[in-house]
Amino acid sequence: MIIFAPNAVIAKSKFWYYLHQFRKMKKTTGEILDCVELFEKNSRVVKNYGVWLRYDSRSGTHNMYREFRDLTITGAVSQLYDEMAGRHRTRPRSIQIIRTAVIDKVADLKRVNGMQFAKAKVKFPLPHRVDSAKRSQKALSSRTFTTVRPTTCFN
């Protein structure tokens, strides 16, 4: 069972919570043998992740599917917690992650936000850049402060 938690104590607590739901087992009748952190094999490639979850809101319990782009599954899950807190005011304790998966095929993506990055020729425009090389060179410029605003539009 893969459990996403910030530390080992919360992970063990969530484990017993889920095990009691699935098998009616308590902490006194079982034993945790190992609790390890999982790492990605290749964390240098951006992947699409699908997360199936269940959460409790003020009005009831809801099932949901979300897609995220990240380097690791733990990064995608932390994006999930942040987004659920922002959009639905859901606390991490009321979110239960049912399943996670890496989405390899573009046809399997369901959300528009993930589809826009799955194209072959994706371009990322860089509007309004400040030329930082001129600012960091103190020896070439005689003054620290200037009355001229920096040029941010490079066509």
XYZ file of N, CA and C in Angstrom:
465
model
N 0.846 -1.166 0.000
C 0.000 0.000 0.000
C 0.899 1.239 0.000
N 0.649 2.169 -0.926
C 1.415 3.399 -0.995
C 0.600 4.503 -0.334
N 1.194 5.137 0.663
C 0.527 6.192 1.410
C 1.367 7.456 1.290
N 0.725 8.565 0.962
C 1.408 9.845 0.839
C 1.208 10.623 2.137
N 2.319 10.890 2.816
C 2.268 11.608 4.094
C 3.550 12.418 4.250
N 3.502 13.497 5.046
C 4.707 14.313 5.218
C 5.796 13.660 6.060
N 5.428 12.728 6.947
C 6.449 12.043 7.744
C 5.980 10.632 8.085
N 6.855 9.862 8.742
C 6.579 8.452 9.013
C 5.462 8.259 10.037
N 5.327 9.167 10.971
C 4.296 9.026 12.007
C 2.900 9.150 11.396
N 2.718 10.145 10.540
C 1.421 10.321 9.882
C 1.163 9.190 8.896
N 2.212 8.690 8.240
C 2.055 7.572 7.308
C 1.579 6.314 8.029
N 2.134 6.038 9.189
C 1.706 4.866 9.963
C 0.274 5.025 10.456
N -0.072 6.221 10.871
C -1.434 6.481 11.329
C -2.441 6.291 10.197
N -2.101 6.799 9.000
C -2.983 6.614 7.830
C -3.077 5.142 7.438
N -1.968 4.422 7.568
C -1.964 2.994 7.247
C -2.975 2.243 8.108
N -2.950 2.485 9.417
C -3.889 1.790 10.300
C -5.322 2.234 10.041
N -5.508 3.476 9.656
C -6.847 3.968 9.320
C -7.413 3.221 8.119
N -6.594 3.101 7.054
C -7.049 2.402 5.843
C -7.210 0.906 6.084
N -6.305 0.314 6.854
C -6.381 -1.120 7.111
C -7.623 -1.470 7.923
N -8.002 -0.595 8.832
C -9.219 -0.826 9.608
C -10.459 -0.729 8.718
N -10.407 0.140 7.718
C -11.535 0.241 6.786
C -11.633 -0.989 5.887
N -10.487 -1.499 5.434
C -10.487 -2.612 4.481
C -10.714 -3.964 5.146
N -10.013 -4.233 6.252
C -9.998 -5.569 6.836
C -10.451 -5.647 8.285
N -10.951 -4.572 8.843
C -11.379 -4.551 10.248
C -10.249 -5.004 11.172
N -9.081 -4.450 10.953
C -7.902 -4.814 11.724
C -7.464 -3.613 12.554
N -7.027 -3.860 13.768
C -6.585 -2.789 14.647
C -5.073 -2.834 14.822
N -4.547 -1.794 15.465
C -3.113 -1.692 15.693
C -2.619 -2.793 16.627
N -3.467 -3.263 17.524
C -3.059 -4.293 18.486
C -2.970 -5.677 17.853
N -3.639 -5.887 16.710
C -3.622 -7.206 16.074
C -2.653 -7.297 14.905
N -1.906 -6.236 14.631
C -0.969 -6.260 13.508
C 0.336 -5.578 13.857
N 1.241 -5.576 12.880
C 2.550 -4.987 13.092
C 3.052 -4.415 11.770
N 3.608 -3.226 11.803
C 4.223 -2.617 10.624
C 5.681 -3.056 10.586
N 6.080 -3.693 9.490
C 7.446 -4.185 9.381
C 8.406 -3.135 8.856
N 7.937 -2.318 7.893
C 8.854 -1.358 7.289
C 8.074 -0.155 6.784
N 8.684 1.000 6.883
C 8.095 2.246 6.400
C 9.207 3.004 5.686
N 9.188 3.002 4.356
C 10.261 3.620 3.584
C 9.675 4.665 2.635
N 10.538 5.597 2.246
C 10.168 6.618 1.286
C 10.520 6.121 -0.113
N 9.599 6.271 -1.050
C 9.832 5.840 -2.418
C 10.369 6.996 -3.247
N 11.325 6.696 -4.112
C 11.910 7.695 -4.989
C 11.688 7.297 -6.439
N 11.606 8.294 -7.316
C 11.435 8.045 -8.753
C 12.739 7.498 -9.341
N 12.603 6.644 -10.350
C 13.792 6.132 -11.016
C 14.443 7.206 -11.874
N 13.604 7.986 -12.586
C 14.119 9.062 -13.418
C 13.316 10.315 -13.105
N 13.867 11.172 -12.275
C 13.142 12.371 -11.867
C 13.561 13.593 -12.683
N 14.125 13.367 -13.882
C 14.514 14.481 -14.742
C 13.586 14.657 -15.926
N 12.543 13.833 -16.017
C 11.599 13.891 -17.135
C 10.235 14.289 -16.593
N 9.619 15.268 -17.241
C 8.283 15.699 -16.829
C 7.272 14.671 -17.319
N 6.393 14.235 -16.408
C 5.385 13.234 -16.749
C 4.007 13.739 -16.353
N 2.992 13.145 -16.959
C 1.606 13.431 -16.587
C 1.155 12.369 -15.595
N 0.546 12.812 -14.509
C 0.060 11.902 -13.476
C -1.448 12.053 -13.342
N -2.131 10.926 -13.181
C -3.553 10.923 -12.886
C -3.755 10.475 -11.447
N -4.616 11.186 -10.720
C -4.858 10.889 -9.306
C -6.357 10.732 -9.099
N -6.764 9.574 -8.594
C -8.151 9.333 -8.217
C -8.234 9.528 -6.718
N -9.194 10.315 -6.258
C -9.269 10.614 -4.837
C -10.711 10.705 -4.369
N -10.840 10.700 -3.064
C -12.120 10.864 -2.393
C -11.898 11.879 -1.291
N -12.818 12.829 -1.180
C -12.635 13.823 -0.124
C -13.972 14.157 0.516
N -13.886 14.589 1.746
C -15.061 14.998 2.502
C -15.155 16.508 2.474
N -16.295 17.014 2.039
C -16.533 18.449 2.055
C -17.576 18.766 3.113
N -18.009 20.009 3.125
C -19.025 20.403 4.094
C -20.378 19.782 3.769
N -20.576 19.437 2.478
C -21.882 18.913 2.074
C -21.916 17.395 1.937
N -20.762 16.728 1.907
C -20.761 15.276 1.781
C -19.433 14.753 1.285
N -19.438 13.495 0.832
C -18.240 12.844 0.320
C -18.289 12.837 -1.200
N -17.163 13.169 -1.846
C -17.116 13.280 -3.300
C -15.936 12.476 -3.843
N -16.127 11.867 -5.008
C -15.049 11.215 -5.741
C -14.568 12.166 -6.815
N -13.271 12.083 -7.156
C -12.715 13.036 -8.107
C -11.526 12.420 -8.832
N -11.291 12.910 -10.042
C -10.105 12.539 -10.814
C -9.382 13.820 -11.192
N -8.068 13.859 -10.980
C -7.264 15.027 -11.295
C -6.041 14.611 -12.092
N -5.551 15.539 -12.933
C -4.321 15.315 -13.693
C -3.334 16.421 -13.367
N -2.057 16.023 -13.220
C -1.004 16.968 -12.898
C 0.229 16.642 -13.724
N 1.033 17.674 -14.013
C 2.330 17.509 -14.673
C 3.412 17.822 -13.649
N 4.301 16.860 -13.455
C 5.372 17.062 -12.481
C 6.512 16.101 -12.784
N 7.625 16.289 -12.076
C 8.770 15.400 -12.220
C 8.590 14.119 -11.432
N 7.936 14.205 -10.271
C 7.770 13.040 -9.405
C 6.314 12.908 -8.980
N 5.963 11.722 -8.529
C 4.603 11.478 -8.052
C 4.351 12.246 -6.753
N 5.380 12.394 -5.924
C 5.205 13.157 -4.689
C 4.971 14.633 -4.975
N 5.606 15.142 -6.022
C 5.347 16.524 -6.431
C 3.934 16.706 -6.943
N 3.435 15.706 -7.676
C 2.063 15.768 -8.169
C 1.059 15.708 -7.023
N 1.355 14.893 -6.012
C 0.442 14.785 -4.868
C 0.458 16.071 -4.045
N 1.616 16.710 -3.900
C 1.634 17.988 -3.178
C 0.921 19.071 -3.970
N 0.976 19.017 -5.308
C 0.159 19.910 -6.133
C -1.319 19.651 -5.894
N -1.675 18.374 -5.756
C -3.061 17.997 -5.486
C -3.546 18.597 -4.173
N -2.745 18.464 -3.114
C -3.140 19.002 -1.812
C -3.302 20.520 -1.878
N -2.384 21.196 -2.570
C -2.476 22.652 -2.691
C -3.708 23.074 -3.483
N -3.982 22.369 -4.582
C -5.132 22.723 -5.411
C -6.454 22.441 -4.705
N -6.520 21.317 -3.985
C -7.749 20.993 -3.265
C -7.987 21.988 -2.123
N -6.914 22.467 -1.507
C -7.073 23.476 -0.462
C -7.538 24.798 -1.058
N -7.033 25.135 -2.229
C -7.402 26.398 -2.848
C -8.780 26.396 -3.471
N -9.106 25.343 -4.209
C -10.378 25.316 -4.930
C -11.552 24.836 -4.092
N -11.316 23.872 -3.213
C -12.419 23.237 -2.492
C -12.357 23.414 -0.983
N -11.341 24.138 -0.479
C -11.165 24.348 0.962
C -11.095 23.034 1.725
N -10.413 22.068 1.141
C -10.309 20.742 1.732
C -8.984 20.600 2.463
N -9.023 20.090 3.657
C -7.812 19.854 4.431
C -7.179 18.534 4.000
N -5.865 18.386 4.158
C -5.221 17.122 3.776
C -5.753 15.909 4.535
N -6.222 16.099 5.750
C -6.729 14.956 6.522
C -8.035 14.414 5.966
N -8.778 15.213 5.191
C -10.047 14.740 4.641
C -9.914 14.246 3.205
N -8.685 14.182 2.665
C -8.441 13.677 1.312
C -7.900 12.258 1.412
N -8.523 11.336 0.679
C -8.048 9.957 0.607
C -7.681 9.661 -0.837
N -6.409 9.387 -1.076
C -5.938 9.085 -2.432
C -6.204 7.617 -2.698
N -7.039 7.351 -3.686
C -7.418 5.982 -4.015
C -6.369 5.327 -4.900
N -5.949 6.055 -5.951
C -5.024 5.460 -6.917
C -4.265 6.559 -7.633
N -3.029 6.287 -8.016
C -2.237 7.190 -8.844
C -1.695 6.412 -10.029
N -1.504 7.094 -11.144
C -0.975 6.436 -12.334
C -0.216 7.449 -13.182
N 0.788 6.952 -13.893
C 1.496 7.764 -14.877
C 0.756 7.617 -16.196
N 0.411 8.741 -16.813
C -0.321 8.717 -18.079
C 0.699 8.894 -19.202
N 0.950 7.819 -19.940
C 1.953 7.841 -20.991
C 1.400 8.344 -22.315
N 0.203 7.937 -22.665
C -0.363 8.283 -23.967
C -1.095 9.617 -23.908
N -0.969 10.378 -24.983
C -1.653 11.668 -25.072
C -3.159 11.451 -25.165
N -3.586 10.356 -25.780
C -5.017 10.079 -25.935
C -5.691 9.786 -24.594
N -4.913 9.369 -23.600
C -5.490 9.061 -22.289
C -5.710 10.291 -21.420
N -5.126 11.434 -21.819
C -5.327 12.662 -21.054
C -6.771 13.125 -21.196
N -7.370 13.561 -20.085
C -8.761 13.996 -20.090
C -8.914 15.497 -19.895
N -7.942 16.132 -19.275
C -8.047 17.548 -18.966
C -7.311 18.398 -20.007
N -7.871 19.559 -20.298
C -7.332 20.442 -21.335
C -5.977 21.005 -20.927
N -5.784 21.236 -19.647
C -4.528 21.808 -19.180
C -3.339 20.892 -19.480
N -3.510 19.602 -19.349
C -2.436 18.668 -19.665
C -2.257 18.453 -21.151
N -3.350 18.569 -21.902
C -3.280 18.358 -23.357
C -2.492 19.448 -24.067
N -2.522 20.670 -23.546
C -1.842 21.762 -24.235
C -0.327 21.613 -24.196
N 0.202 20.868 -23.226
C 1.638 20.638 -23.152
C 2.058 19.341 -23.846
N 1.110 18.544 -24.307
C 1.417 17.251 -24.911
C 1.628 17.351 -26.418
N 1.545 18.530 -26.982
C 1.755 18.707 -28.425
C 3.227 18.522 -28.767
N 3.491 18.299 -30.048
C 4.866 18.052 -30.488
C 5.713 19.326 -30.434
N 5.157 20.439 -30.882
C 5.915 21.690 -30.923
C 5.322 22.686 -29.937
N 5.728 22.556 -28.700
C 5.254 23.458 -27.662
C 6.267 24.589 -27.531
N 5.781 25.829 -27.541
C 6.643 26.989 -27.379
C 6.252 27.712 -26.105
N 7.247 28.143 -25.368
C 7.029 28.882 -24.145
C 7.528 30.309 -24.343
N 6.638 31.264 -24.553
C 7.094 32.648 -24.726
C 7.611 33.225 -23.415
N 8.568 34.119 -23.542
C 9.149 34.772 -22.377
C 8.897 36.271 -22.472
N 7.685 36.712 -22.156
C 7.409 38.142 -22.279
C 7.957 38.923 -21.090
N 8.334 40.145 -21.349
C 8.748 41.116 -20.340
C 9.868 40.601 -19.443
N 11.009 40.340 -20.071
C 12.187 39.924 -19.325
C 13.014 41.159 -18.961
N 13.638 41.113 -17.815
C 14.557 42.174 -17.400
C 15.960 41.639 -17.604
N 16.769 42.398 -18.301
C 18.132 41.967 -18.582
C 18.927 42.007 -17.283
N 19.117 40.853 -16.661
C 19.734 40.795 -15.341
C 21.252 40.910 -15.387
N 21.852 40.688 -16.555
C 23.308 40.779 -16.640
C 23.782 42.205 -16.399
N 22.999 43.169 -16.829
C 23.395 44.559 -16.629
C 23.220 44.978 -15.168
N 22.232 44.407 -14.506
C 21.984 44.809 -13.116
C 23.032 44.241 -12.172
N 23.512 43.039 -12.447
C 24.439 42.419 -11.508
C 25.867 42.938 -11.648
N 26.174 43.626 -12.746
C 27.531 44.123 -12.954
C 27.656 45.529 -12.354
N 28.136 45.585 -11.145
C 28.267 46.859 -10.443
C 29.486 47.646 -10.925
N 30.527 46.966 -11.410
C 31.753 47.657 -11.793
C 31.552 48.468 -13.066
N 30.707 47.988 -13.984
C 30.502 48.704 -15.233
C 29.581 49.909 -15.067
N 28.612 49.798 -14.179
C 27.706 50.928 -13.988
C 28.205 51.759 -12.812
N 28.189 53.059 -13.010
C 28.717 53.930 -11.966
C 27.706 54.188 -10.866
N 26.384 54.010 -11.170
C 25.364 54.318 -10.177
C 24.563 53.069 -9.824
N 24.173 52.959 -8.584
C 23.327 51.857 -8.135
C 21.886 52.093 -8.541
N 21.429 53.344 -8.393
C 20.057 53.686 -8.727
C 20.039 54.536 -9.988
N 18.999 54.393 -10.788
C 18.887 55.151 -12.029
C 17.465 55.667 -12.176
N 17.289 56.680 -12.996
C 15.968 57.262 -13.212
C 15.270 56.656 -14.416
N 15.945 55.788 -15.138
C 15.373 55.181 -16.345
C 14.876 53.784 -16.006
N 13.641 53.492 -16.387
C 13.089 52.155 -16.146
C 13.738 51.145 -17.088
N 13.827 49.886 -16.667
C 14.446 48.875 -17.540
C 13.536 48.534 -18.721
N 14.146 48.185 -19.840
C 13.405 47.777 -21.024
C 13.055 46.296 -20.868
N 11.753 45.983 -20.948
C 11.328 44.593 -20.757
C 10.757 43.978 -22.013
N 10.674 44.708 -23.090
C 10.077 44.178 -24.314
C 11.171 44.036 -25.366
N 11.539 42.808 -25.695
C 12.577 42.538 -26.688
C 11.927 41.877 -27.890
N 11.812 42.590 -28.986
C 11.171 42.021 -30.202
C 12.199 41.569 -31.202
